[in-house]
Coordinates of C-alpha atoms and ligand atoms in Angstrom, one line a residue:
X278 CA 23.7 6.9 -32.4
X279 CA 26.8 6.4 -30.2
X280 CA 26.1 7.2 -26.5
X281 CA 27.5 6.3 -23.1
X282 CA 25.6 3.8 -21.0
X283 CA 24.5 6.7 -18.7
X284 CA 23.0 8.5 -21.7
X285 CA 21.3 5.4 -22.9
X286 CA 19.7 4.9 -19.5
X287 CA 18.5 8.6 -19.5
X288 CA 17.2 8.3 -23.0
X289 CA 15.3 5.2 -22.1
X290 CA 13.8 6.7 -19.0
X291 CA 12.6 9.6 -21.1
X292 CA 11.0 7.2 -23.7
X293 CA 9.3 5.4 -20.8
X294 CA 7.7 8.6 -19.7
X295 CA 9.6 8.9 -16.5
X296 CA 9.3 12.3 -14.9
X297 CA 11.0 11.8 -11.6
X298 CA 13.7 9.7 -10.0
X299 CA 14.1 9.3 -6.3
X300 CA 17.7 8.7 -5.6
X301 CA 20.9 9.0 -3.7
X302 CA 24.4 9.1 -5.3
X303 CA 27.6 7.3 -4.6
X304 CA 30.9 6.5 -6.3
X305 CA 29.8 4.1 -9.0
X306 CA 26.8 6.1 -10.1
X307 CA 28.6 9.4 -10.5
X308 CA 28.8 8.9 -14.3
X309 CA 25.0 8.6 -14.3
X310 CA 24.5 11.7 -12.1
X311 CA 27.0 13.6 -14.3
X312 CA 24.8 12.9 -17.3
X313 CA 21.5 13.8 -15.6
X314 CA 21.7 17.6 -16.1
X315 CA 21.6 17.0 -19.8
X316 CA 18.0 15.7 -19.3
X317 CA 16.3 18.4 -17.4
X318 CA 12.9 16.7 -17.9
X319 CA 14.1 14.0 -15.5
X320 CA 13.5 15.5 -12.1
X321 CA 15.8 14.1 -9.5
X322 CA 14.7 14.1 -5.9
X323 CA 17.5 13.6 -3.4
X324 CA 16.3 11.5 -0.5
X325 CA 18.1 11.2 2.8
X326 CA 18.2 7.4 2.9
X327 CA 17.7 5.0 0.0
X328 CA 14.8 3.3 1.8
X329 CA 13.1 6.6 1.4
X330 CA 13.7 6.5 -2.3
X331 CA 12.2 3.1 -2.7
X332 CA 9.1 4.0 -0.7
X333 CA 8.7 7.3 -2.5
X334 CA 8.9 5.6 -5.9
X335 CA 6.3 3.1 -4.5
X336 CA 4.0 5.8 -3.3
X337 CA 4.4 7.6 -6.6
X338 CA 3.6 4.4 -8.5
X339 CA 0.5 3.6 -6.5
X340 CA -0.9 7.1 -6.7
X341 CA -0.3 7.6 -10.4
X342 CA -0.4 4.1 -11.8
X343 CA 2.9 4.9 -13.6
X344 CA 6.2 3.2 -12.9
X345 CA 8.1 4.7 -9.9
X346 CA 11.8 5.0 -10.3
X347 CA 14.5 4.9 -7.5
X348 CA 18.2 4.9 -7.8
X349 CA 21.0 4.0 -5.5
X350 CA 24.7 3.3 -5.5
X351 CA 26.3 -0.1 -5.1
X352 CA 26.7 -1.9 -1.8
X353 CA 25.1 -0.1 1.1
X354 CA 23.1 2.1 -1.2
X355 CA 21.6 -0.9 -2.9
X356 CA 21.0 -2.8 0.3
X357 CA 19.2 0.2 1.8
X358 CA 16.7 -0.1 -1.0
X359 CA 15.8 -3.7 0.0
X360 CA 13.0 -3.0 2.5
X361 CA 11.3 -0.7 0.0
X362 CA 11.7 -3.1 -2.8
X363 CA 10.2 -5.9 -0.7
X364 CA 7.4 -3.6 0.3
X365 CA 6.6 -2.8 -3.4
X366 CA 6.8 -6.5 -4.2
X367 CA 4.2 -7.6 -1.6
X368 CA 1.8 -4.8 -2.6
X369 CA 2.2 -5.3 -6.4
X370 CA 3.6 -1.8 -7.0
X371 CA 5.4 -1.1 -10.3
X372 CA 8.8 0.2 -9.4
X373 CA 12.1 0.1 -11.3
X374 CA 15.1 0.3 -9.0
X375 CA 18.4 1.1 -10.7
X376 CA 21.5 0.3 -8.7
X377 CA 25.1 1.0 -9.5
X378 CA 27.5 -1.9 -9.3
X379 CA 31.3 -2.1 -9.0
X380 CA 33.2 -2.3 -12.3
X381 CA 32.8 -5.6 -14.2
X382 CA 36.3 -6.7 -13.6
X383 CA 35.9 -6.3 -9.8
X384 CA 32.6 -8.2 -9.5
X385 CA 33.0 -11.2 -7.2
X386 CA 36.1 -9.9 -5.6
X387 CA 34.5 -8.4 -2.5
X388 CA 35.4 -5.0 -3.9
X389 CA 34.8 -1.8 -2.0
X390 CA 31.0 -1.4 -1.7
X391 CA 30.2 -4.5 -3.6
X392 CA 27.0 -6.4 -2.7
X393 CA 25.3 -9.0 -4.8
X394 CA 22.1 -7.1 -5.1
X395 CA 20.6 -9.2 -7.8
X396 CA 21.2 -12.2 -5.6
X397 CA 19.8 -10.4 -2.6
X398 CA 16.7 -9.1 -4.3
X399 CA 15.9 -12.3 -6.3
X400 CA 13.0 -13.3 -4.1
X401 CA 11.6 -9.8 -3.7
X402 CA 11.6 -8.6 -7.3
X403 CA 9.4 -9.6 -10.2
X404 CA 12.6 -9.8 -12.1
X405 CA 16.1 -8.4 -12.0
X406 CA 19.1 -7.8 -14.2
X407 CA 22.8 -7.4 -14.0
X408 CA 23.8 -5.6 -17.1
X409 CA 27.0 -6.8 -18.7
X410 CA 27.4 -4.4 -21.6
X411 CA 26.2 -0.9 -22.5
X412 CA 24.8 -2.4 -25.7
X413 CA 22.3 -4.4 -23.6
X414 CA 21.0 -1.4 -21.7
X415 CA 18.3 -0.2 -23.9
X416 CA 16.6 -3.6 -24.2
X417 CA 17.1 -4.2 -20.5
X418 CA 15.5 -0.9 -19.4
X419 CA 12.6 -1.4 -21.9
X420 CA 12.0 -4.9 -20.6
X421 CA 12.2 -3.8 -17.0
X422 CA 9.5 -1.2 -17.4
X423 CA 7.4 -3.6 -19.3
X424 CA 7.6 -6.3 -16.7
X425 CA 7.1 -3.8 -13.8
X426 CA 3.9 -2.3 -15.2
X427 CA 2.2 -5.3 -17.0
X428 CA 0.4 -8.3 -15.6
X429 CA 0.6 -8.2 -11.8
X430 CA 2.8 -5.1 -11.3
X431 CA 5.9 -5.3 -9.2
X432 CA 9.4 -4.1 -8.7
X433 CA 12.2 -4.8 -11.2
X434 CA 15.8 -4.1 -10.4
X435 CA 18.6 -3.2 -12.9
X436 CA 22.1 -3.4 -11.6
X437 CA 24.6 -1.5 -13.7
X438 CA 28.4 -1.7 -13.3
X439 CA 30.2 1.6 -13.2
X440 CA 32.1 1.0 -16.4
X441 CA 28.9 0.1 -18.2
X442 CA 27.6 3.6 -17.5
X443 CA 30.8 4.9 -19.1
X444 CA 31.1 2.5 -22.0
X445 CA 29.8 3.7 -25.4
X446 CA 27.3 1.8 -27.5
X447 CA 24.9 2.4 -30.4
X448 CA 21.6 3.5 -29.0
X449 CA 18.3 2.4 -30.4
X450 CA 15.2 2.2 -28.3
X451 CA 13.5 -1.1 -29.0
X452 CA 9.9 -0.2 -29.9
X453 CA 8.8 -3.8 -29.6
X454 CA 9.7 -6.4 -27.0
X455 CA 9.1 -10.0 -26.8
X456 CA 9.9 -11.7 -23.5
X457 CA 9.9 -15.4 -23.8
X458 CA 7.8 -17.0 -21.0
X459 CA 6.2 -13.8 -19.9
X460 CA 2.8 -13.4 -21.4
X461 CA 0.3 -12.3 -18.8
X462 CA -3.3 -13.4 -19.3
X463 CA -5.6 -10.4 -19.6
X464 CA -8.9 -12.0 -20.8
X465 CA -10.6 -14.4 -18.5
X466 CA -11.6 -17.8 -19.8
X467 CA -15.1 -17.6 -21.2
X468 CA -16.2 -20.9 -19.8
X469 CA -15.1 -19.9 -16.3
X470 CA -16.8 -16.6 -16.6
X471 CA -20.0 -18.4 -17.6
X472 CA -19.7 -20.6 -14.6
X473 CA -19.1 -17.6 -12.4
X474 CA -22.2 -15.8 -13.7
X475 CA -24.3 -18.9 -13.0
X476 CA -23.0 -19.2 -9.5
X477 CA -23.8 -15.5 -8.9
X478 CA -27.3 -15.9 -10.3
X479 CA -28.0 -18.8 -8.1
X480 CA -26.4 -17.4 -4.9
X481 CA -28.6 -16.2 -2.1
X482 CA -26.0 -14.6 0.1
X483 CA -23.1 -13.4 -2.1
X484 CA -20.4 -11.1 -1.0
X485 CA -17.8 -9.3 -3.1
X486 CA -14.3 -9.0 -1.6
X487 CA -12.6 -6.2 -3.6
X488 CA -8.8 -5.9 -3.4
X489 CA -6.2 -3.7 -4.8
X490 CA -6.3 -5.5 -8.1
X491 CA -9.5 -3.5 -8.8
X492 CA -7.6 -0.2 -8.3
X493 CA -4.6 -1.4 -10.4
X494 CA -6.8 -2.4 -13.2
X495 CA -9.0 0.7 -13.0
X496 CA -12.1 -1.4 -12.8
X497 CA -14.1 0.9 -10.5
X498 CA -17.1 1.2 -12.9
X499 CA -17.2 -2.5 -13.6
X500 CA -17.1 -3.4 -9.9
X501 CA -19.9 -0.9 -9.2
X502 CA -21.9 -2.3 -12.1
X503 CA -21.6 -5.8 -10.8
X504 CA -22.5 -4.9 -7.3
X505 CA -25.5 -2.8 -8.3
X506 CA -26.8 -5.1 -11.0
X507 CA -26.8 -8.2 -8.8
X508 CA -27.3 -6.3 -5.5
X509 CA -24.2 -7.8 -3.9
X510 CA -22.6 -6.1 -0.8
X511 CA -18.9 -5.2 -1.2
X512 CA -16.2 -5.6 1.4
X513 CA -12.7 -4.4 0.9
X514 CA -9.3 -5.7 1.9
X515 CA -7.1 -3.0 3.5
X516 CA -5.4 -2.4 0.1
X517 CA -8.7 -2.6 -1.7
X518 CA -10.1 0.4 0.2
X519 CA -10.6 3.1 -2.5
X520 CA -11.9 0.5 -5.1
X521 CA -15.5 1.1 -4.1
X522 CA -16.9 4.2 -2.6
X523 CA -17.6 3.7 1.1
X524 CA -20.5 6.1 0.7
X525 CA -22.3 3.5 -1.5
X526 CA -25.2 1.7 0.2
X527 CA -23.7 -1.7 -0.7
X528 CA -20.3 -0.9 0.8
X529 CA -19.6 -2.7 4.1
X530 CA -16.1 -1.4 4.6
X531 CA -13.0 -3.4 5.5
X532 CA -12.9 -7.0 6.5
X533 CA -10.2 -8.9 8.4
X534 CA -8.4 -8.7 11.7
X535 CA -9.5 -5.1 12.3
X536 CA -12.4 -5.1 9.9
X537 CA -15.9 -4.0 10.5
X538 CA -18.0 -6.5 12.4
X539 CA -20.8 -6.6 9.8
X540 CA -18.2 -7.0 7.0
X541 CA -16.7 -10.0 8.8
X542 CA -20.2 -11.4 9.6
X543 CA -21.3 -11.0 6.0
X544 CA -18.2 -12.9 4.7
X545 CA -18.8 -15.6 7.4
X546 CA -22.4 -15.9 6.5
X547 CA -22.0 -15.8 2.7
X548 CA -22.9 -18.7 0.4
X549 CA -20.7 -17.2 -2.4
X550 CA -17.5 -15.1 -2.2
X551 CA -16.5 -13.2 -5.3
X552 CA -12.9 -12.4 -4.6
X553 CA -11.6 -9.7 -7.0
X554 CA -8.0 -8.8 -7.3
X555 CA -7.2 -9.9 -3.8
X556 CA -4.9 -12.6 -2.5
X557 CA -6.5 -13.9 0.7
X558 CA -3.8 -12.5 3.0
X559 CA -4.0 -14.0 6.5
X560 CA -4.9 -10.6 8.0
X561 CA -7.9 -10.6 5.7
X562 CA -9.1 -14.2 6.1
X563 CA -8.4 -15.0 9.7
X564 CA -8.2 -18.7 10.4
X565 CA -8.5 -20.2 6.9
X566 CA -10.5 -23.2 8.0
X567 CA -13.1 -20.8 9.4
X568 CA -13.1 -18.5 6.5
X569 CA -16.5 -18.2 4.8
X570 CA -17.3 -21.8 5.8
X571 CA -20.5 -22.1 3.8
X572 CA -19.4 -20.3 0.7
X573 CA -18.3 -21.3 -2.8
X574 CA -15.5 -19.1 -4.0
X575 CA -15.0 -17.3 -7.3
X576 CA -11.5 -15.9 -7.5
X577 CA -10.6 -13.3 -10.2
X578 CA -6.9 -12.4 -10.3
X579 CA -4.3 -11.7 -13.0
X580 CA -1.7 -13.8 -11.2
X581 CA -2.4 -17.5 -11.6
X582 CA 0.0 -18.2 -8.7
X583 CA -2.5 -16.6 -6.3
X584 CA -5.4 -18.9 -7.2
X585 CA -5.9 -21.6 -4.7
X586 CA -2.8 -20.5 -2.7
X587 CA -4.5 -19.9 0.6
X588 CA -8.2 -20.7 0.1
X589 CA -9.9 -23.3 -1.9
X590 CA -11.5 -21.9 -5.1
X591 CA -14.5 -23.2 -7.0
X592 CA -14.2 -21.0 -10.0
X593 CA -10.8 -19.6 -10.8
X594 CA -10.6 -16.8 -13.4
X595 CA -7.2 -15.6 -14.4
X596 CA -7.3 -12.3 -16.2
X597 CA -7.3 -8.6 -15.8
X598 CA -10.1 -7.6 -13.4
X599 CA -11.5 -4.9 -15.7
X600 CA -11.9 -7.2 -18.6
X601 CA -13.2 -10.1 -16.6
X602 CA -15.8 -8.0 -14.8
X603 CA -16.9 -6.4 -18.1
X604 CA -17.5 -9.9 -19.5
X605 CA -19.1 -11.1 -16.3
X606 CA -21.5 -8.1 -16.1
X607 CA -22.9 -9.0 -19.5
X608 CA -23.9 -12.4 -18.3
X609 CA -25.0 -11.8 -14.7
X610 CA -28.8 -11.5 -14.3
X611 CA -30.1 -8.3 -12.6
X612 CA -31.4 -9.4 -9.3
X613 CA -32.6 -8.0 -5.9
X614 CA -31.7 -9.8 -2.7
X615 CA -33.8 -8.0 -0.1
X616 CA -33.5 -10.6 2.5
X617 CA -29.7 -10.9 2.4
X618 CA -29.3 -7.2 2.3
X619 CA -31.7 -6.8 5.3
X620 CA -29.7 -9.4 7.2
X621 CA -26.4 -7.5 6.5
X622 CA -28.1 -4.3 7.5
X623 CA -29.2 -5.9 10.7
X624 CA -25.7 -6.9 11.5
X625 CA -24.6 -3.3 10.8
X626 CA -27.2 -2.0 13.3
X627 CA -26.4 -4.6 15.9
X628 CA -22.7 -3.9 15.7
X629 CA -22.3 -0.1 15.4
X630 CA -18.8 1.2 15.2
X631 CA -18.3 2.4 18.7
X632 CA -15.8 5.0 19.8
X633 CA -15.5 5.8 23.5
X634 CA -17.3 9.0 24.4
X635 CA -14.6 10.9 26.2
X636 CA -13.0 14.3 26.5
X637 CA -9.6 12.7 26.0
X638 CA -7.9 13.1 22.7
X639 CA -8.5 9.9 20.9
X640 CA -6.6 8.9 17.8
X641 CA -9.9 7.9 16.1
X642 CA -11.1 11.4 16.6
X643 CA -8.1 12.9 14.9
X644 CA -8.7 10.7 11.8
X645 CA -12.4 11.6 11.8
X646 CA -11.5 15.2 11.9
X647 CA -9.1 15.0 9.0
X648 CA -11.9 13.2 7.1
X649 CA -14.3 16.0 7.9
X650 CA -11.9 18.8 7.2
X651 CA -11.0 17.4 3.8
X652 CA -14.5 16.1 3.0
X653 CA -12.7 12.9 2.0
X654 CA -11.1 14.8 -0.8
X655 CA -7.5 13.8 0.0
X656 CA -5.1 11.0 -0.3
X657 CA -4.3 9.3 3.0
X658 CA -0.9 7.6 3.4
X659 CA -0.4 5.6 6.6
X660 CA 2.3 4.2 8.7
X661 CA 2.0 0.7 10.1
X662 CA 0.3 -0.3 13.4
X663 CA -2.6 1.2 15.2
X664 CA -2.4 4.5 13.3
X665 CA -2.9 2.5 10.1
X666 CA -5.9 0.6 11.3
X667 CA -7.6 3.7 12.7
X668 CA -6.9 5.5 9.4
X669 CA -8.5 2.5 7.6
X670 CA -11.5 2.4 9.9
X671 CA -12.4 6.0 10.7
X672 CA -11.9 7.8 7.5
X673 CA -14.7 7.5 4.9
X674 CA -13.0 6.7 1.6
X675 CA -15.2 8.1 -1.2
X676 CA -12.5 8.8 -3.8
X677 CA -10.9 6.1 -6.0
X678 CA -7.5 5.1 -4.8
X679 CA -7.4 7.4 -1.8
X680 CA -5.6 5.2 0.7
X681 CA -2.0 4.3 0.3
X682 CA -0.7 1.9 2.9
X683 CA 1.9 -0.8 3.4
X684 CA -0.4 -3.8 3.6
X685 CA 1.8 -6.9 2.7
X686 CA 5.1 -6.2 4.3
X687 CA 3.7 -3.8 7.0
X688 CA 6.7 -1.5 6.9
X689 CA 7.0 1.0 9.6
X690 CA 8.5 4.2 8.2
X691 CA 6.6 3.9 4.9
X692 CA 4.4 6.9 5.7
X693 CA 6.6 9.9 5.2
X694 CA 8.6 8.9 2.1
X695 CA 5.6 7.3 0.5
X696 CA 3.6 10.5 1.1
X697 CA 6.3 12.5 -0.6
X698 CA 6.1 10.2 -3.6
X699 CA 2.3 10.5 -3.7
X700 CA 2.4 14.3 -3.5
X701 CA 5.1 14.5 -6.2
X702 CA 3.0 12.3 -8.4
X703 CA -0.3 14.1 -7.6
X704 CA 0.6 17.7 -6.9
X705 CA -3.0 18.9 -7.1
X706 CA -4.1 16.5 -4.3
X707 CA -4.0 17.2 -0.6
X708 CA -1.9 14.4 0.9
X709 CA -2.2 13.5 4.5
X710 CA 0.3 11.1 6.1
X711 CA -1.1 9.5 9.3
X712 CA 2.1 8.5 11.1
X713 CA 2.9 6.4 14.2
X714 CA 5.4 8.1 16.5
X715 CA 7.5 4.9 16.2
X716 CA 7.4 4.5 12.4
X717 CA 7.9 8.2 11.9
X718 CA 11.2 8.0 13.6
X719 CA 12.3 5.3 11.2
X720 CA 12.4 7.6 8.2
X721 CA 12.2 11.0 9.9
X722 CA 15.1 12.3 7.9
X723 CA 12.9 12.5 4.8
X724 CA 11.5 15.7 6.3
X725 CA 14.6 17.3 4.8
X726 CA 13.6 15.9 1.4
X727 CA 10.1 17.4 1.7
X728 CA 11.6 20.8 2.7
X729 CA 14.3 20.9 0.0
X730 CA 11.9 19.8 -2.8
X731 CA 9.0 21.8 -1.5
X732 CA 6.7 18.8 -1.2
X733 CA 3.6 20.0 0.7
X734 CA 2.7 16.8 2.6
X735 CA 0.6 17.2 5.7
X736 CA 1.8 15.1 8.6
X737 CA -0.4 13.9 11.4
X738 CA 1.7 12.1 14.1
X739 CA -0.6 9.9 16.2
X740 CA 1.7 10.2 19.2
X741 CA 0.8 7.6 21.8
X742 CA 4.3 7.2 23.3
X743 CA 4.3 3.5 22.5
X744 CA 4.9 1.1 19.7
X745 CA 1.2 1.0 19.9
X746 CA 0.2 -2.1 18.0
X747 CA 2.8 -4.2 19.7
X748 CA 1.7 -2.7 23.1
X749 CA -1.9 -3.7 22.2
X750 CA -0.9 -7.3 21.7
X751 CA 1.1 -7.2 24.9
X752 CA -2.0 -5.8 26.6
X753 CA -4.2 -8.5 25.2
X754 CA -2.0 -11.5 25.0
X755 CA 0.9 -11.0 27.3
X756 CA -0.8 -9.7 30.5
X757 CA 0.1 -6.1 29.9
X758 CA 3.9 -6.7 30.1
X759 CA 5.0 -3.7 28.1
X760 CA 8.5 -4.9 27.2
X761 CA 10.3 -2.6 24.7
X762 CA 7.2 -0.8 23.6
X763 CA 7.2 2.4 25.7
X764 CA 8.8 4.9 23.3
X765 CA 10.4 8.2 24.0
X766 CA 10.5 10.5 21.1
X767 CA 12.1 13.7 20.3
X768 CA 10.1 16.9 20.5
X769 CA 8.5 16.6 17.0
X770 CA 7.7 20.3 16.9
X771 CA 11.3 21.2 17.5
X772 CA 12.3 18.6 15.0
X773 CA 10.0 20.2 12.4
X774 CA 11.5 23.6 13.2
X775 CA 15.0 22.2 12.9
X776 CA 14.2 20.8 9.5
X777 CA 12.6 24.0 8.4
X778 CA 8.9 23.3 8.3
X779 CA 6.2 24.5 10.7
X780 CA 4.9 22.2 13.4
X781 CA 2.4 22.4 16.1
X782 CA 1.4 20.2 19.1
X783 CA -2.2 19.3 19.8
X784 CA -3.1 17.9 23.2
X785 CA -6.8 18.6 23.5
X786 CA -9.8 17.7 21.4
X787 CA -10.9 21.2 21.0
X788 CA -7.7 22.1 19.2
X789 CA -7.8 19.5 16.6
X790 CA -10.0 21.1 13.9
X791 CA -8.2 24.4 14.0
X792 CA -4.8 22.7 13.7
X793 CA -5.9 20.7 10.7
X794 CA -7.3 23.8 9.0
X795 CA -4.0 25.6 9.7
X796 CA -2.0 22.7 8.2
X797 CA -4.1 22.7 5.0
X798 CA -4.0 26.5 4.6
X799 CA -0.2 26.4 4.7
X800 CA 1.3 26.0 1.2
X801 CA 4.2 23.8 2.3
X802 CA 4.8 20.7 4.3
X803 CA 3.3 20.9 7.8
X804 CA 3.5 18.7 10.9
X805 CA 1.0 18.2 13.7
X806 CA 2.1 16.2 16.8
X807 CA -1.2 14.8 18.2
X808 CA -0.6 13.7 21.7
X809 CA -3.3 11.0 22.0
X810 CA -4.6 8.7 24.7
X811 CA -1.6 6.4 25.1
X812 CA -3.4 3.1 25.8
X813 CA -6.2 3.2 23.3
X814 CA -6.7 -0.1 21.5
X815 CA -7.9 -0.9 18.0
X816 CA -11.3 -2.6 17.8
X817 CA -13.0 -4.6 16.5
X818 CA -10.3 -7.3 16.6
X819 CA -10.3 -10.9 15.4
X820 CA -7.8 -12.5 17.8
X821 CA -4.9 -14.1 15.8
X822 CA -5.6 -17.6 14.8
X823 CA -9.4 -17.2 15.1
X824 CA -12.1 -17.1 12.4
X825 CA -13.4 -13.8 11.2
X826 CA -16.7 -14.4 13.0
X827 CA -14.8 -14.4 16.4
X828 CA -14.2 -10.7 16.5
X829 CA -14.1 -8.8 19.7
X830 CA -15.7 -5.4 20.0
X831 CA -14.4 -2.8 22.3
X832 CA -14.3 -4.8 25.5
X833 CA -13.6 -3.2 28.8
X834 CA -10.3 -4.3 30.4
X835 CA -12.2 -6.5 32.9
X836 CA -13.9 -8.3 30.0
X837 CA -10.6 -9.3 28.4
X838 CA -9.8 -12.9 29.4
X839 CA -7.7 -14.0 26.4
X840 CA -5.0 -16.5 27.1
X841 CA -1.5 -15.1 27.8
X842 CA 0.0 -17.2 25.1
X843 CA 2.0 -16.3 22.1
X844 CA -0.4 -15.7 19.2
Ligands
TPP950 C1 10.1 -2.0 10.2 C2 9.2 -2.6 11.2 N1 9.7 -3.1 12.4 C3 8.8 -3.6 13.3 C4 7.5 -3.8 13.0 C5 6.6 -4.4 14.0 N2 5.5 -3.5 14.4 C6 4.3 -3.5 13.8 S1 3.3 -2.3 14.4 C7 4.5 -1.8 15.4 C8 4.3 -0.6 16.3 C9 4.2 0.7 15.5 O1 4.4 1.8 16.4 P1 4.1 3.2 15.9 O2 4.8 3.5 14.6 O3 4.3 4.2 17.0 O4 2.5 3.1 15.5 P2 1.2 2.8 16.4 O5 1.0 1.3 16.4 O6 1.5 3.3 17.8 O7 0.2 3.6 15.8 C10 5.7 -2.5 15.3 C11 6.9 -2.3 16.1 C12 7.1 -3.3 11.7 N3 5.8 -3.5 11.3 N4 7.9 -2.7 10.9

């Protein structure tokens, strides 16, 4: 059937099961927008900045497991997507970004609003395309979705010149695709699985480190079975939170720079690390030479490029986590490890998670209250910095995939647009965004998107009046020289009002619970500006460049004697 390029794109999006596009128009994509009303099943959400579109698509993708779609015009529209694409890339989130490009005959002439977006995004996409003819569109879109969602998921960009949107071609949706050189490995090698099972059986002090790969692969039951069958404690990376219930007796919580003391001690004392769908990020490992110094390492990951990248691995297993664990579980012997679990428990008791006892309004208290009010039945989306770490530490994650956070790129401003994407993808869920007052100001304009599209996100601004995490480093490593971190903000309650959503300010501990209840009882988006203790720090903390075992727990100011050097 003859169709325009724009129609072909819409037809393909429908075939791929797309329900929503987060986008922002411009000259070269008008032909696409002009076609969109013919496809009412494709909901378009108009963001206020293209970065918001990319984060929203990313949040939608992480929460639903489906591919998130964002769309922007050429030049500045496309470059505004870049941070969001890089964010999705580092966190393995399946996003298809569609950009308009200047007409074919103008490409390479520095035409108005021309940017070489395929060149720019080459290192931050799993793959990208510049489409040269309308006849190529169907195959390209099909491939893009396939690449985005299979293997290790990631963003794929499709750049479409204006005249390709207008050009007519025969449309046929390719039911099958065959991409040369792209054949992800889903089944782990049997010999390696056998070796891994043997190592697990022989280990005395094994620890599982579960990353986001467990969530992506939906291997919750398989992970639980392995942990229970072989009685192995489970720690999570930041992005792996939500892969294993933190209510489980074998859960030790998060490891890493701001991980739980007992989780870091368990990893440091282990004789076997079973790393599952995680990539040994430096925030998780601390100093690599001091990481699990006495342990052998089994690494299960679908991306062969991750194996041995940062940490030496004894048994590499490339494959889909769910398949590999299912096979492994058949071979691992049931076992009890009372001594090891007693030791881990002793560490837990010796290093209780302390929060200062005070009448001041502490950020940790806010997070705990949200946990209590929701009974953990919510999806938490965070900003980056202290708020993110407190959200990771003080909320008890019982539900699968209930924390959505920018782990790899650490993108301030992720919280609001990503929360919008999460809520659009999961309308039945309560979605709380834990926001930094700095990060929130980076994408604050998306409040208008939430209001216009009636996206009922609940926003908790942890307002400490600082770029808090940077201030914390200045506090600890730069002799408290707070350069460029004190942060004035607008009156967020007035901002909320101006955008057309209710907002309240909370300054005292006693007001927190009622405010959270009020936000949840309201049917639309709701903002709470929590004015918290400005100089509260996140602990425990492994100083940068140190081994995980060198964590510091809630020192008093007098106890801090770390060198004033650049970490
Ligand atoms: C886009 C971006 N710019 C700069 C940084 C560096 N950075 C990391 S945390 C942080 C402070 C964040 O401040 P805020 O959003 O108020 O959150 P808080 O740490 O106070 O909770 C900064 C500036 C970043 N992560 N992202």
